[in-house]
CSV table of C-alpha atoms in Angstrom, one decimal:
chain,number,residue,atom,x,y,z
T,1,MET,CA,92.5,159.7,73.8
T,2,ILE,CA,94.5,156.9,71.3
T,3,ILE,CA,98.0,155.8,72.0
T,4,ILE,CA,99.9,154.7,69.2
T,5,LEU,CA,102.8,152.5,70.0
T,6,THR,CA,106.3,152.3,67.8
T,7,ALA,CA,107.2,148.5,66.9
T,8,ASN,CA,110.2,149.3,68.8
T,9,VAL,CA,107.9,150.2,71.9
T,10,GLN,CA,105.9,147.5,71.5
T,11,LYS,CA,108.6,144.8,71.2
T,12,LYS,CA,110.6,145.9,74.5
T,13,ILE,CA,106.8,145.7,76.0
T,14,THR,CA,106.2,142.6,74.9
T,15,PHE,CA,109.7,141.1,76.1
T,16,VAL,CA,109.5,142.7,79.4
T,17,LEU,CA,105.6,140.4,80.1
T,18,VAL,CA,107.4,137.5,79.0
T,19,PHE,CA,109.7,138.2,81.6
T,20,LEU,CA,107.1,138.9,84.2
T,21,ARG,CA,105.1,135.7,83.0
T,22,GLU,CA,108.2,134.0,82.9
T,23,ASN,CA,109.6,134.8,86.4
T,24,ARG,CA,106.3,134.0,88.0
T,25,VAL,CA,106.4,131.2,86.8
T,26,HIS,CA,109.7,130.4,88.0
T,27,MET,CA,109.0,131.7,91.5
T,28,ASP,CA,105.7,129.9,91.2
T,29,ASN,CA,107.8,126.7,90.9
T,30,ILE,CA,110.1,127.4,94.0
T,31,THR,CA,106.9,128.0,96.3
T,32,GLN,CA,105.7,124.8,94.9
T,33,SER,CA,108.6,122.7,96.3
T,34,GLN,CA,109.3,124.5,99.3
T,35,ILE,CA,105.1,124.0,100.3
T,36,LEU,CA,105.5,120.3,99.3
T,37,HIS,CA,108.9,120.1,101.5
T,38,LEU,CA,106.8,121.1,104.0
T,39,ILE,CA,104.2,118.9,103.7
T,40,HIS,CA,106.6,116.0,103.3
T,41,ARG,CA,108.5,117.1,106.6
T,42,GLU,CA,105.8,117.9,108.8
T,43,ILE,CA,102.6,115.0,108.1
T,44,LEU,CA,105.1,111.7,109.0
T,45,PRO,CA,103.7,108.2,110.6
T,46,ALA,CA,103.8,107.5,113.8
T,47,ILE,CA,103.0,105.2,117.4
T,48,GLY,CA,101.9,106.1,119.8
T,49,CYS,CA,101.9,110.0,121.2
T,50,THR,CA,104.7,111.9,119.7
T,51,GLU,CA,105.7,113.8,123.0
T,52,PRO,CA,106.7,110.2,125.2
T,53,ALA,CA,107.2,108.9,121.6
T,54,ALA,CA,110.3,111.9,121.3
T,55,VAL,CA,111.4,111.3,125.0
T,56,ALA,CA,111.3,107.8,123.5
T,57,LEU,CA,113.1,108.9,121.0
T,58,ALA,CA,115.7,111.0,122.6
T,59,THR,CA,116.5,108.2,125.4
T,60,ALA,CA,117.6,105.8,122.9
T,61,LYS,CA,120.4,108.3,120.7
T,62,ALA,CA,121.7,108.6,124.2
T,63,VAL,CA,122.2,104.9,124.7
T,64,GLU,CA,122.7,104.3,121.1
T,65,THR,CA,125.4,107.1,121.9
T,66,LEU,CA,127.0,105.8,125.0
T,67,GLY,CA,127.0,102.0,123.8
T,68,LYS,CA,125.8,100.4,126.9
T,69,VAL,CA,122.7,99.9,129.3
T,70,PRO,CA,123.2,103.4,131.3
T,71,GLU,CA,123.1,102.6,135.4
T,72,ARG,CA,121.8,106.0,135.6
T,73,THR,CA,119.0,108.0,133.5
T,74,GLU,CA,118.4,112.0,134.5
T,75,VAL,CA,115.5,113.6,132.3
T,76,TYR,CA,114.8,117.0,131.4
T,77,LEU,CA,111.6,118.1,130.4
T,78,SER,CA,110.0,121.6,129.3
T,79,ALA,CA,106.5,121.9,130.9
T,80,ASN,CA,104.4,121.4,127.4
T,81,VAL,CA,106.6,117.3,126.6
T,82,LEU,CA,105.7,117.3,131.0
T,83,LYS,CA,101.9,118.0,130.4
T,84,ASN,CA,101.2,115.4,127.3
T,85,ALA,CA,103.3,112.6,128.9
T,86,MET,CA,101.9,112.2,132.3
T,87,GLY,CA,98.8,110.8,131.3
T,88,VAL,CA,98.2,109.1,128.0
T,89,GLY,CA,99.1,104.9,127.6
T,90,ILE,CA,102.1,104.4,126.0
T,91,PRO,CA,101.4,101.4,123.3
T,92,GLY,CA,102.3,98.0,123.4
T,93,THR,CA,102.7,98.1,127.6
T,94,GLY,CA,99.9,98.8,129.3
T,95,MET,CA,101.1,101.4,131.0
T,96,VAL,CA,100.8,105.3,131.3
T,97,GLY,CA,103.6,107.6,131.3
T,98,LEU,CA,107.0,108.8,130.5
T,99,PRO,CA,109.6,106.1,133.2
T,100,ILE,CA,108.0,103.5,130.6
T,101,ALA,CA,108.7,105.3,127.7
T,102,ILE,CA,112.1,106.5,128.8
T,103,ALA,CA,112.5,102.6,129.5
T,104,LEU,CA,111.6,101.4,125.9
T,105,GLY,CA,114.0,103.9,124.4
T,106,THR,CA,116.6,102.8,126.4
T,107,VAL,CA,116.1,99.0,125.5
T,108,ILE,CA,115.9,99.9,121.8
T,109,ALA,CA,118.6,102.0,121.8
T,110,ASP,CA,118.6,103.2,118.1
T,111,ALA,CA,117.0,106.2,116.8
T,112,SER,CA,116.5,105.5,113.0
T,113,TYR,CA,112.9,105.4,113.6
T,114,GLY,CA,112.3,108.5,114.6
T,115,LEU,CA,108.8,109.2,116.1
T,116,GLU,CA,108.3,104.9,115.0
T,117,VAL,CA,110.9,104.1,117.9
T,118,LEU,CA,107.9,102.2,119.4
T,119,LYS,CA,107.5,100.1,116.3
T,120,MET,CA,109.3,97.6,116.7
T,121,LEU,CA,108.3,96.4,120.5
T,122,THR,CA,108.2,92.6,121.4
T,123,PRO,CA,107.5,91.2,124.6
T,124,GLU,CA,111.0,91.0,125.8
T,125,ILE,CA,112.3,94.7,124.9
T,126,VAL,CA,109.1,95.3,127.0
T,127,ALA,CA,110.4,93.0,130.1
T,128,GLN,CA,113.2,94.7,130.3
T,129,ALA,CA,112.0,97.8,129.9
T,130,LYS,CA,109.4,97.1,133.2
T,131,GLU,CA,112.8,95.3,134.9
T,132,ILE,CA,114.5,98.7,134.3
T,133,VAL,CA,111.3,100.8,135.6
T,134,ASN,CA,111.3,98.7,138.8
T,135,GLY,CA,114.9,99.3,139.2
T,136,LYS,CA,114.3,102.8,140.3
T,137,SER,CA,117.5,104.1,137.7
T,138,ILE,CA,114.8,106.9,135.8
T,139,SER,CA,115.0,110.4,136.7
T,140,VAL,CA,112.1,113.0,135.0
T,141,SER,CA,112.2,116.9,136.3
T,142,LEU,CA,111.0,119.4,134.8
T,143,LYS,CA,113.8,122.1,133.4
T,144,GLU,CA,112.0,125.5,133.4
T,145,GLU,CA,112.5,128.3,131.2
T,146,VAL,CA,113.1,126.6,128.0
T,147,HIS,CA,111.9,125.9,124.5
T,148,LYS,CA,108.2,124.5,125.0
T,149,LEU,CA,109.5,121.2,123.4
T,150,TYR,CA,112.6,120.4,125.1
T,151,ILE,CA,113.9,116.9,125.8
T,152,GLU,CA,117.6,116.6,127.6
T,153,VAL,CA,118.9,113.4,128.4
T,154,ILE,CA,121.5,112.4,130.4
T,155,CYS,CA,123.0,109.0,131.1
T,156,ILE,CA,125.6,108.1,133.3
T,157,SER,CA,127.2,104.4,133.5
T,158,GLY,CA,130.4,104.4,135.4
T,159,THR,CA,132.7,106.8,134.4
T,160,ASP,CA,130.9,107.3,131.2
T,161,ARG,CA,128.6,110.3,130.3
T,162,VAL,CA,126.1,111.0,127.5
T,163,LYS,CA,123.8,114.1,127.3
T,164,VAL,CA,121.2,114.4,124.4
T,165,ILE,CA,118.8,117.7,123.7
T,166,LEU,CA,116.2,116.9,121.2
T,167,ALA,CA,114.5,120.3,120.8
T,168,GLN,CA,111.4,122.8,118.7
T,169,GLN,CA,110.8,119.8,116.8
T,170,HIS,CA,110.2,116.1,118.1
T,171,THR,CA,113.2,114.2,115.7
T,172,GLN,CA,115.4,117.4,115.6
T,173,PHE,CA,118.4,116.5,117.9
T,174,VAL,CA,120.8,120.0,118.7
T,175,TYR,CA,123.5,118.6,120.9
T,176,ILE,CA,124.7,115.7,121.9
T,177,GLU,CA,128.4,115.3,124.2
T,178,LYS,CA,130.0,112.2,125.5
T,179,ASN,CA,132.5,112.2,127.8
T,180,GLY,CA,133.3,115.4,127.4
T,181,THR,CA,133.7,115.4,123.4
T,182,VAL,CA,130.9,117.6,121.4
T,183,GLU,CA,129.6,115.9,118.8
T,184,LEU,CA,127.2,117.9,117.5
T,185,ASP,CA,126.0,121.6,118.8
T,186,ILE,CA,123.2,124.0,117.2
T,187,ARG,CA,121.6,125.2,120.1
T,188,SER,CA,122.8,128.9,119.2
T,189,SER,CA,120.8,128.3,115.8
T,190,VAL,CA,117.4,126.5,117.1
T,191,LEU,CA,117.5,127.2,120.6
T,192,GLU,CA,118.0,131.5,120.4
T,193,SER,CA,115.7,132.0,117.5
T,194,ASP,CA,112.1,133.0,118.6
T,195,GLY,CA,110.9,129.6,118.0
T,196,VAL,CA,108.0,128.9,116.2
T,197,CYS,CA,109.0,129.0,112.2
T,198,PRO,CA,112.1,127.5,111.4
T,199,GLU,CA,113.9,130.5,109.2
T,200,GLU,CA,114.3,128.9,106.2
T,201,ASP,CA,110.8,127.9,106.3
T,202,LEU,CA,108.4,129.2,103.5
T,203,LEU,CA,105.9,131.4,105.8
T,204,LEU,CA,102.5,130.3,104.6
T,205,SER,CA,99.5,132.3,104.0
T,206,TYR,CA,96.0,131.6,103.3
T,207,ASP,CA,96.4,132.3,99.7
T,208,LEU,CA,98.9,130.5,99.3
T,209,VAL,CA,97.1,127.2,100.7
T,210,TYR,CA,94.6,127.9,98.6
T,211,ARG,CA,96.1,128.2,96.0
T,212,PHE,CA,98.2,125.4,96.4
T,213,ALA,CA,95.3,122.6,96.8
T,214,THR,CA,93.3,123.7,94.2
T,215,GLU,CA,96.1,124.5,91.5
T,216,MET,CA,98.9,122.4,92.1
T,217,PRO,CA,99.0,118.7,89.2
T,218,LEU,CA,97.0,116.3,90.9
T,219,GLU,CA,100.2,114.0,90.2
T,220,GLU,CA,102.5,116.3,92.6
T,221,ILE,CA,100.5,116.0,95.8
T,222,ARG,CA,98.7,112.2,95.1
T,223,PHE,CA,100.6,111.1,98.0
T,224,ILE,CA,98.5,112.5,100.4
T,225,CYS,CA,96.3,109.8,99.8
T,226,GLN,CA,99.0,107.6,102.3
T,227,THR,CA,97.4,109.9,105.5
T,228,ALA,CA,93.7,108.5,104.3
T,229,GLU,CA,94.6,104.9,104.6
T,230,LEU,CA,96.5,104.7,107.1
T,231,ASN,CA,94.2,106.9,109.6
T,232,ARG,CA,91.3,104.8,108.0
T,233,GLU,CA,92.8,101.8,108.7
T,234,ALA,CA,93.4,103.2,112.4
T,235,ALA,CA,90.0,104.1,113.2
T,236,ARG,CA,88.7,101.0,111.5
T,237,SER,CA,91.2,98.7,114.1
T,238,SER,CA,89.8,101.0,116.9
T,239,LEU,CA,86.3,100.1,116.1
T,240,ALA,CA,86.8,96.4,116.0
T,241,GLY,CA,88.0,96.8,119.9
T,242,SER,CA,88.3,98.7,123.3
T,243,TYR,CA,89.7,101.6,123.7
T,244,GLY,CA,90.2,104.7,126.2
T,245,HIS,CA,86.5,106.0,127.0
T,246,SER,CA,85.6,104.8,123.7
T,247,VAL,CA,83.8,107.5,122.6
T,248,GLY,CA,83.5,106.4,118.7
T,249,LYS,CA,82.1,103.3,120.0
T,250,THR,CA,79.7,105.6,121.7
T,251,ILE,CA,78.5,107.9,119.5
T,252,SER,CA,78.1,104.3,117.0
T,253,GLY,CA,76.4,102.3,120.1
T,254,THR,CA,72.8,102.1,121.4
T,255,TYR,CA,72.5,105.1,122.9
T,256,GLY,CA,74.3,107.0,120.1
T,257,ARG,CA,71.9,105.9,117.1
T,258,LYS,CA,68.4,106.3,119.8
T,259,TYR,CA,69.1,109.7,120.1
T,260,MET,CA,71.7,111.1,117.3
T,261,GLY,CA,71.0,108.4,115.0
T,262,GLU,CA,73.2,107.4,112.1
T,263,SER,CA,73.8,110.3,109.5
T,264,VAL,CA,76.7,112.1,107.9
T,265,PHE,CA,77.5,114.0,110.9
T,266,THR,CA,77.4,110.7,113.4
T,267,ARG,CA,80.1,108.8,110.8
T,268,MET,CA,82.4,111.6,111.0
T,269,LEU,CA,81.9,112.2,114.4
T,270,THR,CA,82.9,108.4,114.5
T,271,VAL,CA,85.9,107.4,113.3
T,272,THR,CA,87.7,110.6,114.4
T,273,ALA,CA,86.5,109.9,117.5
T,274,ALA,CA,87.4,106.4,117.1
T,275,ALA,CA,91.0,106.9,116.3
T,276,CYS,CA,91.9,109.2,118.6
T,277,ASP,CA,90.5,106.2,121.4
T,278,ALA,CA,93.0,104.2,120.2
T,279,ARG,CA,95.7,106.1,120.0
T,280,MET,CA,95.8,108.1,123.1
T,281,ASP,CA,94.7,104.7,125.0
T,282,GLY,CA,98.6,103.1,123.9
T,283,ALA,CA,97.4,101.1,121.1
T,284,MET,CA,99.8,99.6,118.5
T,285,ILE,CA,98.2,101.7,115.6
T,286,PRO,CA,99.9,103.8,113.9
T,287,VAL,CA,98.8,107.1,112.2
T,288,MET,CA,99.9,110.5,110.3
T,289,SER,CA,100.7,113.0,112.0
T,290,ASN,CA,100.8,116.4,111.6
T,291,SER,CA,103.2,119.1,112.6
T,292,GLY,CA,103.9,116.8,115.4
T,293,SER,CA,100.5,115.7,116.9
T,294,GLY,CA,98.8,112.8,115.9
T,295,ASN,CA,95.6,113.4,116.9
T,296,GLN,CA,95.8,116.6,114.8
T,297,GLY,CA,96.8,114.4,112.0
T,298,ILE,CA,93.7,112.9,113.0
T,299,ALA,CA,91.0,115.5,113.2
T,300,ALA,CA,92.9,117.0,110.1
T,301,THR,CA,91.9,113.7,107.8
T,302,LEU,CA,89.1,111.7,109.1
T,303,PRO,CA,86.8,113.5,109.3
T,304,VAL,CA,87.3,115.4,105.1
T,305,ILE,CA,87.9,111.6,104.7
T,306,SER,CA,84.4,110.2,106.3
T,307,PHE,CA,82.4,113.3,104.5
T,308,ALA,CA,84.3,112.3,100.9
T,309,GLU,CA,83.2,109.0,101.0
T,310,ASP,CA,79.4,109.9,102.3
T,311,ILE,CA,79.0,112.4,99.2
T,312,ARG,CA,81.0,110.3,96.6
T,313,ALA,CA,83.6,112.6,95.8
T,314,THR,CA,85.8,112.4,93.4
T,315,GLU,CA,89.4,112.0,94.0
T,316,GLU,CA,90.4,114.8,93.0
T,317,GLN,CA,88.5,116.4,95.3
T,318,LEU,CA,89.6,113.7,98.1
T,319,ILE,CA,92.8,114.6,97.3
T,320,ARG,CA,93.0,118.5,97.2
T,321,THR,CA,90.9,118.8,100.5
T,322,LEU,CA,93.1,116.5,102.5
T,323,VAL,CA,96.0,119.2,101.2
T,324,MET,CA,93.8,121.7,101.7
T,325,SER,CA,93.1,120.9,105.6
T,326,ASN,CA,96.4,119.4,106.6
T,327,LEU,CA,98.4,122.3,104.9
T,328,LEU,CA,96.4,124.8,106.7
T,329,VAL,CA,97.1,123.4,109.8
T,330,ILE,CA,100.3,123.7,109.1
T,331,TYR,CA,100.4,127.2,108.3
T,332,ILE,CA,98.7,127.9,111.0
T,333,LYS,CA,101.4,126.0,113.4
T,334,GLN,CA,103.9,128.2,111.9
T,335,SER,CA,102.9,130.8,114.7
T,336,LEU,CA,101.5,129.3,117.3
T,337,GLY,CA,104.7,126.3,117.9
T,338,ARG,CA,104.3,122.5,118.4
T,339,LEU,CA,103.1,122.9,121.5
T,340,SER,CA,101.1,125.4,123.6
T,341,ALA,CA,97.8,126.1,126.4
T,342,LEU,CA,95.7,125.7,122.8
T,343,CYS,CA,94.0,122.3,122.4
T,344,GLY,CA,95.9,121.3,119.1
T,345,CYS,CA,92.2,119.7,118.2
T,346,VAL,CA,91.2,123.4,117.6
T,347,VAL,CA,94.1,124.1,114.5
T,348,ALA,CA,93.3,120.6,113.1
T,349,ALA,CA,89.5,121.2,113.6
T,350,ILE,CA,89.9,124.5,111.7
T,351,GLY,CA,91.5,122.6,108.8
T,352,ALA,CA,88.8,120.3,108.4
T,353,SER,CA,85.8,122.7,108.5
T,354,SER,CA,87.9,124.4,105.4
T,355,GLY,CA,87.7,121.1,104.2
T,356,ILE,CA,84.4,120.4,104.4
T,357,THR,CA,83.2,123.5,102.9
T,358,TYR,CA,85.3,122.7,100.0
T,359,LEU,CA,84.0,119.4,99.1
T,360,MET,CA,80.1,121.3,99.7
T,361,GLY,CA,81.3,123.6,97.0
T,362,GLY,CA,82.5,126.2,98.7
T,363,ASP,CA,84.7,129.2,96.7
T,364,ARG,CA,87.8,130.9,98.1
T,365,ILE,CA,85.2,133.2,100.6
T,366,GLN,CA,83.4,130.5,101.8
T,367,ILE,CA,86.0,128.4,102.6
T,368,SER,CA,87.5,131.6,104.9
T,369,TYR,CA,83.8,132.3,106.3
T,370,ALA,CA,84.6,128.7,107.6
T,371,ILE,CA,88.0,129.9,109.1
T,372,LYS,CA,86.4,132.6,110.9
T,373,ASN,CA,83.5,130.9,112.5
T,374,MET,CA,85.9,128.1,113.3
T,375,ILE,CA,88.2,130.9,115.1
T,376,GLY,CA,85.0,132.5,116.5
T,377,ASN,CA,83.4,129.6,118.3
T,378,ILE,CA,86.2,127.0,119.8
T,379,THR,CA,89.2,129.6,120.6
T,380,GLY,CA,90.2,129.0,124.1
T,381,MET,CA,90.1,125.2,124.2
T,382,ILE,CA,92.7,124.4,126.2
T,383,CYS,CA,95.1,121.8,126.7
T,384,ASP,CA,95.4,119.9,129.6
T,385,GLY,CA,98.0,117.1,128.7
T,386,ALA,CA,97.1,113.7,126.0
T,387,LYS,CA,94.8,111.2,127.6
T,388,PRO,CA,92.4,109.3,126.9
T,389,SER,CA,89.9,111.8,127.3
T,390,CYS,CA,91.4,114.0,124.2
T,391,ALA,CA,88.8,112.0,122.2
T,392,LEU,CA,86.3,113.9,123.8
T,393,LYS,CA,87.7,117.3,122.3
T,394,VAL,CA,88.5,115.7,118.9
T,395,SER,CA,84.4,115.0,118.6
T,396,SER,CA,83.6,119.0,120.0
T,397,GLY,CA,85.9,119.6,116.9
T,398,VAL,CA,85.1,118.3,114.3
T,399,SER,CA,80.9,119.3,115.4
T,400,THR,CA,82.1,122.6,115.0
T,401,ALA,CA,83.6,122.1,112.2
T,402,MET,CA,80.3,120.7,110.4
T,403,LEU,CA,78.3,123.7,112.0
T,404,SER,CA,81.4,126.9,111.0
T,405,ALA,CA,81.3,124.7,107.1
T,406,MET,CA,77.5,124.9,107.2
T,407,MET,CA,77.1,128.4,108.2
T,408,ALA,CA,79.8,129.2,105.7
T,409,MET,CA,77.9,127.9,102.6
T,410,GLU,CA,75.2,129.8,103.7
T,411,ASP,CA,77.3,133.0,103.4
T,412,LYS,CA,77.6,133.7,107.1
T,413,VAL,CA,80.8,134.7,109.0
T,414,VAL,CA,81.3,135.8,112.2
T,415,THR,CA,81.9,139.3,111.8
T,416,ALA,CA,84.6,141.3,112.3
T,417,MET,CA,82.8,143.7,114.6
T,418,GLU,CA,82.6,140.4,117.3
T,419,GLY,CA,85.5,139.5,119.3
T,420,ILE,CA,88.9,138.3,117.6
T,421,ILE,CA,87.1,138.1,113.9
T,422,ASP,CA,89.4,140.7,111.5
T,423,GLU,CA,88.1,140.8,107.7
T,424,ASP,CA,91.0,139.8,106.5
T,425,VAL,CA,91.5,135.7,107.1
T,426,ASP,CA,95.4,135.8,107.9
T,427,LYS,CA,94.7,138.5,111.0
T,428,THR,CA,92.2,136.7,112.3
T,429,ILE,CA,94.3,133.2,112.5
T,430,ALA,CA,97.5,135.4,114.0
T,431,ASN,CA,95.1,136.1,116.5
T,432,LEU,CA,93.9,132.7,117.8
T,433,THR,CA,97.9,132.2,117.5
T,434,ARG,CA,98.6,134.8,119.6
T,435,ILE,CA,96.1,134.0,122.3
T,436,GLY,CA,97.2,130.4,122.5
T,437,SER,CA,101.0,130.9,122.7
T,438,LYS,CA,101.2,134.0,124.5
T,439,GLY,CA,98.0,134.9,126.0
T,440,MET,CA,97.1,131.3,127.6
T,441,GLU,CA,100.7,131.1,129.3
T,442,THR,CA,99.5,131.8,132.9
T,443,THR,CA,96.4,129.6,131.9
T,444,ASP,CA,99.3,127.1,130.9
T,445,LYS,CA,101.3,126.7,134.1
T,446,MET,CA,98.4,126.6,136.2
T,447,VAL,CA,97.1,123.2,134.4
T,448,LEU,CA,100.6,121.8,134.6
T,449,ASP,CA,100.6,122.5,138.4
T,450,ILE,CA,96.7,121.4,138.8
T,451,MET,CA,98.1,118.0,137.1
T,452,THR,CA,101.6,117.9,139.1
T,453,GLY,CA,99.6,118.3,142.7
T,454,LYS,CA,96.8,115.5,142.0
């Protein structure tokens, strides 16, 4: 059958097609801007573990608002913040845990530094903070039935009293009150939401992540190289010293070379674990964090940087793989939440595996296979707080990332007949985040009970 169109009809069809094309481009530009905003917001430099840093930040804001050193400081924390801040080293102090972090925030009293609030430590500041700790003027308590990321600081001096609440994001103040006068209160819009992804954020998908990483003009995303530079330097600094359990140096050391050899794989493990060794031991070494976690930033970037260097990838390949890995982490965290019972290295290693597969020449389908292989393997790894042994978990995640990528390149994938894997990669990710955010809540409580009961 032959259809003959009149000139007028042809003109109308042409108009519609042009309109749709221009509208699509316009929408794509909006989407690109929203994704760029997400990346800039979620990938930030941080010194030390982000939970005690956030507690120090909230304290700094409270003392800054009070205008003087408090006689007493009361801190109330959600279970997940308490869990992540108990056993990790605090940069520049040689000490572990919350009291010294709170005391440092008290002395610094400047919230403008954000997650780099511990950046300007001096021996004098540390000495003053240790005096505050010894003075027993700080109390730390668990706050029940609040958002998973919740920090409340009350500073009291004479008749003056300040209350500051930071919640849902590591640098987001939702409430500030001084002597009964409320200076800020956005609790109703933040804390009463379901609390994972802010309503104004673009909801990502695997397709959006892949398209953005592979199609975005290079000049628009070149800034991601900053993550490579900062986290690579963190690994180098760590390997030059001795931190934590020295997981990175063990892999590259005598026994590592003897039993594992030196290869693309072991170099990848070495640099990633080394950066985590230093960060969890409280080294004054900044890293680029992802979604509020330095370890997630480390594990999402260093494996792909190391792999890219070994295969002599082009600058464009490195930039696009870093964007893919980091943006996939942001996507997963949108539904998982910033803090959960699921170890963050699982999420970061999924991002790394996608990036490694891309560098191996994998296409959109093979990268989705790598994601499914990851979720079919290490889902369920618990988070039992930030501490030096996190470097071991990061190493496990990187090992699985490499294996998953190799399988994907052979077109091997965990199928929808197995476990929590679905044919659709987005549904598979949703299954992972449901388990991590809801299914493991009882596990999370038990982990905290064990940690606080020792």
